[in-house]
Tab-separated table of C-alpha atoms and ligand atoms in Angstrom:
chain	number	residue	atom	x	y	z
A	121	MET	CA	-4.075	-25.452	10.155
A	122	THR	CA	-0.987	-24.149	8.387
A	123	ARG	CA	0.759	-21.285	10.035
A	124	LYS	CA	2.802	-18.963	7.860
A	125	LYS	CA	6.440	-19.420	8.742
A	126	LEU	CA	8.353	-16.527	10.281
A	127	ILE	CA	12.087	-15.926	10.164
A	128	ALA	CA	13.324	-13.200	12.499
A	129	GLY	CA	16.882	-11.896	12.697
A	130	ASN	CA	18.108	-10.788	16.114
A	131	TRP	CA	21.150	-8.669	15.337
A	132	LYS	CA	21.904	-8.229	19.057
A	133	MET	CA	24.558	-5.564	19.812
A	134	ASN	CA	25.990	-5.598	16.303
A	135	LYS	CA	26.207	-3.092	13.470
A	136	THR	CA	26.405	0.655	13.394
A	137	SER	CA	23.538	2.411	11.735
A	138	SER	CA	25.284	2.555	8.359
A	139	ASP	CA	26.345	-1.131	8.503
A	140	ALA	CA	22.763	-2.001	9.406
A	141	VAL	CA	21.408	-0.077	6.434
A	142	SER	CA	23.804	-1.899	4.085
A	143	LEU	CA	22.606	-5.273	5.327
A	144	ALA	CA	18.964	-4.203	5.207
A	145	ARG	CA	19.389	-3.037	1.596
A	146	GLU	CA	20.913	-6.380	0.607
A	147	LEU	CA	17.996	-8.154	2.233
A	148	VAL	CA	15.466	-5.974	0.437
A	149	LEU	CA	17.079	-6.852	-2.896
A	150	SER	CA	16.881	-10.589	-2.165
A	151	LEU	CA	13.751	-10.837	-0.035
A	152	GLY	CA	11.822	-7.617	-0.361
A	153	THR	CA	8.934	-9.254	-2.197
A	154	GLN	CA	9.042	-12.612	-0.374
A	155	ALA	CA	5.404	-13.229	0.472
A	156	ASP	CA	5.231	-16.873	1.547
A	157	VAL	CA	7.348	-16.356	4.694
A	158	ASP	CA	7.138	-13.462	7.176
A	159	VAL	CA	10.546	-11.849	7.596
A	160	VAL	CA	11.423	-9.600	10.547
A	161	ILE	CA	14.754	-7.948	11.273
A	162	CYS	CA	15.639	-6.637	14.727
A	163	PRO	CA	18.577	-4.214	14.614
A	164	PRO	CA	19.840	-2.340	17.678
A	165	PHE	CA	17.799	0.708	18.739
A	166	THR	CA	20.315	3.117	17.207
A	167	ALA	CA	19.730	1.667	13.730
A	168	LEU	CA	15.946	1.279	13.834
A	169	GLU	CA	15.064	4.523	12.147
A	170	ALA	CA	17.605	4.168	9.352
A	171	VAL	CA	16.664	0.531	8.758
A	172	ALA	CA	12.974	1.480	8.704
A	173	GLY	CA	13.823	3.775	5.792
A	174	ALA	CA	15.845	1.082	4.014
A	175	ILE	CA	13.056	-1.528	4.158
A	176	ASP	CA	10.216	0.904	3.428
A	177	GLY	CA	8.023	-0.433	0.622
A	178	SER	CA	9.311	-4.022	1.027
A	179	LEU	CA	7.608	-6.867	2.859
A	180	ILE	CA	10.370	-7.059	5.479
A	181	LYS	CA	9.154	-6.004	8.901
A	182	LEU	CA	10.993	-4.224	11.692
A	183	GLY	CA	11.442	-5.397	15.264
A	184	ALA	CA	13.242	-4.134	18.360
A	185	GLN	CA	15.205	-6.272	20.805
A	186	ASN	CA	13.719	-5.009	24.058
A	187	MET	CA	11.581	-2.203	25.497
A	188	HIS	CA	10.347	-0.723	28.757
A	189	PHE	CA	6.778	-1.371	29.871
A	190	GLU	CA	5.897	2.259	30.606
A	191	PRO	CA	4.980	4.507	27.682
A	192	SER	CA	7.132	7.409	28.935
A	193	GLY	CA	8.701	8.844	32.072
A	194	ALA	CA	11.832	9.015	34.176
A	195	PHE	CA	13.500	5.789	33.031
A	196	THR	CA	16.963	6.857	31.938
A	197	GLY	CA	18.303	4.829	29.047
A	198	GLU	CA	15.040	3.064	28.280
A	199	ILE	CA	12.876	2.942	25.136
A	200	SER	CA	9.084	2.647	25.121
A	201	ALA	CA	6.499	0.941	22.936
A	202	PRO	CA	5.124	4.212	21.487
A	203	MET	CA	8.701	5.202	20.542
A	204	LEU	CA	9.111	1.925	18.675
A	205	ARG	CA	5.728	2.283	16.992
A	206	ALA	CA	6.694	5.773	15.840
A	207	LEU	CA	9.608	4.166	13.959
A	208	PHE	CA	7.232	1.674	12.321
A	209	ALA	CA	8.414	-1.296	14.346
A	210	THR	CA	5.829	-4.085	14.378
A	211	HIS	CA	7.604	-6.629	16.609
A	212	VAL	CA	9.666	-6.623	19.790
A	213	ILE	CA	11.789	-9.408	21.249
A	214	LEU	CA	11.017	-9.802	24.967
A	215	GLY	CA	12.540	-11.978	27.656
A	216	HIS	CA	15.575	-13.002	25.635
A	217	SER	CA	17.844	-15.200	27.759
A	218	GLU	CA	20.603	-12.611	27.491
A	219	ARG	CA	18.237	-10.076	29.088
A	220	ARG	CA	17.264	-12.606	31.740
A	221	THR	CA	20.761	-13.745	32.679
A	222	LEU	CA	22.899	-10.658	32.026
A	223	PHE	CA	20.401	-7.953	32.969
A	224	GLY	CA	18.390	-9.666	35.664
A	225	GLU	CA	15.002	-9.698	33.908
A	226	GLY	CA	12.512	-11.997	35.596
A	227	ASP	CA	9.170	-13.416	34.559
A	228	GLU	CA	7.144	-10.637	36.167
A	229	LEU	CA	9.016	-7.916	34.305
A	230	VAL	CA	8.725	-9.867	31.054
A	231	ASN	CA	4.967	-10.160	31.663
A	232	ARG	CA	4.612	-6.386	32.097
A	233	LYS	CA	6.514	-5.853	28.870
A	234	VAL	CA	4.362	-8.368	26.978
A	235	LEU	CA	1.177	-6.635	28.158
A	236	ALA	CA	2.570	-3.206	27.242
A	237	ALA	CA	3.662	-4.363	23.788
A	238	LEU	CA	0.225	-5.801	23.038
A	239	LYS	CA	-1.482	-2.677	24.320
A	240	HIS	CA	0.526	-0.653	21.804
A	241	GLN	CA	-0.027	-3.043	18.892
A	242	LEU	CA	3.475	-4.459	18.913
A	243	ARG	CA	3.799	-8.200	18.469
A	244	PRO	CA	5.964	-9.652	21.246
A	245	ILE	CA	8.464	-12.331	20.310
A	246	LEU	CA	8.525	-13.947	23.733
A	247	CYS	CA	11.675	-15.972	24.386
A	248	VAL	CA	11.668	-18.976	26.687
A	249	GLY	CA	14.191	-21.738	27.219
A	250	GLU	CA	16.191	-23.759	29.691
A	251	SER	CA	19.874	-23.637	30.607
A	252	LEU	CA	22.153	-26.633	30.211
A	253	ALA	CA	22.022	-27.360	33.949
A	254	GLU	CA	18.215	-27.269	33.863
A	255	ARG	CA	18.092	-29.631	30.878
A	256	GLU	CA	20.495	-32.034	32.568
A	257	ALA	CA	18.362	-31.934	35.710
A	258	GLY	CA	15.322	-32.936	33.644
A	259	GLN	CA	13.608	-29.573	34.208
A	260	THR	CA	13.273	-28.385	30.628
A	261	LEU	CA	9.493	-28.636	30.325
A	262	LYS	CA	8.899	-27.236	33.793
A	263	ILE	CA	11.075	-24.166	33.089
A	264	VAL	CA	9.460	-23.564	29.715
A	265	GLN	CA	6.003	-23.943	31.260
A	266	THR	CA	6.703	-21.470	34.070
A	267	GLN	CA	8.265	-18.891	31.755
A	268	THR	CA	5.426	-19.147	29.223
A	269	GLU	CA	2.593	-19.110	31.772
A	270	ARG	CA	4.010	-16.177	33.719
A	271	ALA	CA	4.797	-14.118	30.634
A	272	LEU	CA	1.281	-14.564	29.289
A	273	GLU	CA	-0.594	-13.811	32.512
A	274	GLY	CA	-3.459	-11.443	31.795
A	275	VAL	CA	-3.178	-11.790	27.995
A	276	SER	CA	-6.648	-12.121	26.484
A	277	ARG	CA	-7.498	-14.638	23.770
A	278	GLU	CA	-7.992	-11.845	21.235
A	279	MET	CA	-4.507	-10.549	21.937
A	280	ALA	CA	-2.763	-13.885	22.306
A	281	ALA	CA	-2.919	-14.639	18.595
A	282	SER	CA	-0.509	-11.714	18.034
A	283	VAL	CA	2.116	-13.261	20.281
A	284	VAL	CA	5.051	-15.138	18.820
A	285	VAL	CA	6.853	-17.556	21.142
A	286	ALA	CA	10.521	-18.378	20.574
A	287	TYR	CA	11.923	-21.504	22.168
A	288	GLU	CA	15.611	-20.822	22.646
A	289	PRO	CA	17.499	-23.430	24.659
A	290	VAL	CA	20.162	-21.294	26.336
A	291	TRP	CA	22.845	-23.935	25.787
A	292	ALA	CA	22.299	-23.691	22.015
A	293	ILE	CA	22.614	-19.909	21.727
A	294	GLY	CA	25.812	-18.826	20.010
A	295	THR	CA	27.462	-22.133	20.858
A	296	GLY	CA	27.097	-23.988	17.572
A	297	LYS	CA	25.272	-26.696	19.563
A	298	VAL	CA	21.873	-26.895	17.935
A	299	ALA	CA	19.023	-28.827	19.519
A	300	THR	CA	18.190	-31.902	17.464
A	301	ALA	CA	14.953	-31.667	15.529
A	302	GLU	CA	13.531	-34.257	17.911
A	303	GLN	CA	14.556	-32.337	21.057
A	304	ALA	CA	13.147	-29.116	19.623
A	305	GLN	CA	9.870	-30.655	18.449
A	306	GLU	CA	9.331	-32.211	21.868
A	307	VAL	CA	9.439	-28.773	23.496
A	308	HIS	CA	7.514	-27.058	20.693
A	309	GLY	CA	4.755	-29.664	20.931
A	310	PHE	CA	4.690	-29.135	24.685
A	311	ILE	CA	4.398	-25.344	24.219
A	312	ARG	CA	1.544	-25.853	21.743
A	313	GLY	CA	-0.251	-28.026	24.294
A	314	LEU	CA	0.295	-25.445	26.997
A	315	LEU	CA	-0.989	-22.636	24.749
A	316	THR	CA	-4.050	-24.759	24.032
A	317	LYS	CA	-4.725	-25.026	27.765
A	318	LEU	CA	-4.139	-21.317	28.323
A	319	GLN	CA	-5.750	-19.787	25.253
A	320	GLY	CA	-7.917	-22.470	23.676
A	321	GLU	CA	-7.353	-24.618	20.601
A	322	ALA	CA	-8.205	-22.027	17.934
A	323	VAL	CA	-5.798	-19.400	19.277
A	324	ALA	CA	-3.050	-21.918	20.071
A	325	GLN	CA	-3.147	-23.146	16.482
A	326	ARG	CA	-2.504	-19.618	15.262
A	327	ILE	CA	0.437	-18.747	17.516
A	328	ARG	CA	3.805	-19.154	15.839
A	329	VAL	CA	6.457	-20.954	17.890
A	330	LEU	CA	9.961	-20.257	16.584
A	331	TYR	CA	13.147	-22.152	17.325
A	332	GLY	CA	16.310	-20.214	18.182
A	333	GLY	CA	19.838	-21.370	18.969
A	334	SER	CA	22.573	-21.907	16.367
A	335	MET	CA	20.080	-22.227	13.534
A	336	LYS	CA	22.009	-22.194	10.265
A	337	PRO	CA	21.260	-23.010	6.628
A	338	ALA	CA	22.793	-26.468	7.180
A	339	ASN	CA	20.404	-27.487	9.984
A	340	ALA	CA	17.341	-25.386	9.136
A	341	ALA	CA	15.421	-27.750	6.867
A	342	GLU	CA	15.231	-30.495	9.449
A	343	LEU	CA	14.054	-28.129	12.173
A	344	LEU	CA	11.605	-26.197	10.007
A	345	THR	CA	9.795	-29.301	8.793
A	346	GLN	CA	8.815	-30.300	12.337
A	347	LYS	CA	5.104	-30.058	12.995
A	348	ASP	CA	5.236	-27.361	15.665
A	349	ILE	CA	8.275	-25.371	14.513
A	350	ASP	CA	6.936	-22.326	12.721
A	351	GLY	CA	10.158	-20.505	11.955
A	352	GLY	CA	13.369	-19.323	13.529
A	353	LEU	CA	14.834	-16.574	15.667
A	354	ILE	CA	18.292	-16.238	14.225
A	355	GLY	CA	21.326	-14.650	15.873
A	356	GLY	CA	24.727	-15.173	14.240
A	357	ALA	CA	23.406	-16.312	10.861
A	358	SER	CA	21.248	-13.182	10.561
A	359	LEU	CA	24.278	-10.885	10.446
A	360	GLU	CA	25.130	-11.723	6.842
A	361	ALA	CA	22.723	-11.455	3.969
A	362	ARG	CA	23.661	-14.737	2.379
A	363	SER	CA	22.991	-17.011	5.336
A	364	PHE	CA	19.841	-15.139	6.388
A	365	VAL	CA	18.439	-15.305	2.855
A	366	GLU	CA	19.180	-19.034	2.770
A	367	LEU	CA	17.260	-19.477	6.017
A	368	VAL	CA	14.255	-17.640	4.612
A	369	ARG	CA	14.412	-19.847	1.515
A	370	ALA	CA	14.578	-22.932	3.714
A	371	ALA	CA	11.452	-21.754	5.537
A	372	ALA	CA	9.689	-21.196	2.222
A	373	ALA	CA	10.660	-24.694	1.089
A	374	ALA	CA	9.378	-26.168	4.372
A	375	SER	CA	6.019	-24.365	4.108
B	458	LIG	P1	22.440	-17.759	17.591
B	458	LIG	O1	21.653	-18.011	16.314
B	458	LIG	O2	23.652	-16.908	17.352
B	458	LIG	O3	22.713	-19.012	18.337
B	458	LIG	O4	21.499	-16.844	18.536
B	458	LIG	C1	20.197	-17.237	18.752
B	458	LIG	C2	19.498	-16.152	19.470
B	458	LIG	O5	19.780	-15.864	20.615
B	458	LIG	C3	18.462	-15.416	18.747
B	458	LIG	O6	17.721	-14.607	19.601
């Protein structure tokens, strides 16, 4: 089965609302009618509403970078799934390694967020990946297995097809050290096998598994032509229109 490729931009803590709108407008001009690749941009919370306006009427979709699992309540500083839905967000990044390591998010919390996102019709982009020490200790597949299994606990087969998994080796994030296509495909193939065990063949074949970690126009083609790499979750190279557009084009060419 051929899965439609997906390129998602994680803008992290970058861009004021007006800078975000400028970038979103540039992307609409270049990619607004791109139909053969799904394109998602994930600005910071403060720019979501303005960016939603800028991409309105285009095929570019909106994602958030995190959310709380409760729909409302006394959770100072947090943002809920219904709030994101009200801004026309369709995706939400969950369990990013920066959330895990810098903000203490564990697998159980990530699982609650995944379930809440699905309940509110948001597609989770679930991030998993090993640190350098874990890779060197030969624990990569074990870590990825634990993170994936725990995050997807309680997710039904009907809902699982809406999930996007992003394999992001922590040592490749923002370091310029990209995983080789072979290293990435090994883990992506493993994740596909795991999803098959957890959710059955038909659903596992529909779930997109993205690669993230120093993906750039120069290394994208090789990664995106691997059998189980269905797109990219892009940090640094998503902050400028030119490189992000090139990545989307590379995904189209690899489709
Ligand atoms: P970089 O593309 O900057 O390495 O970031 C990847 C990432 O963390 C995307 O979520």
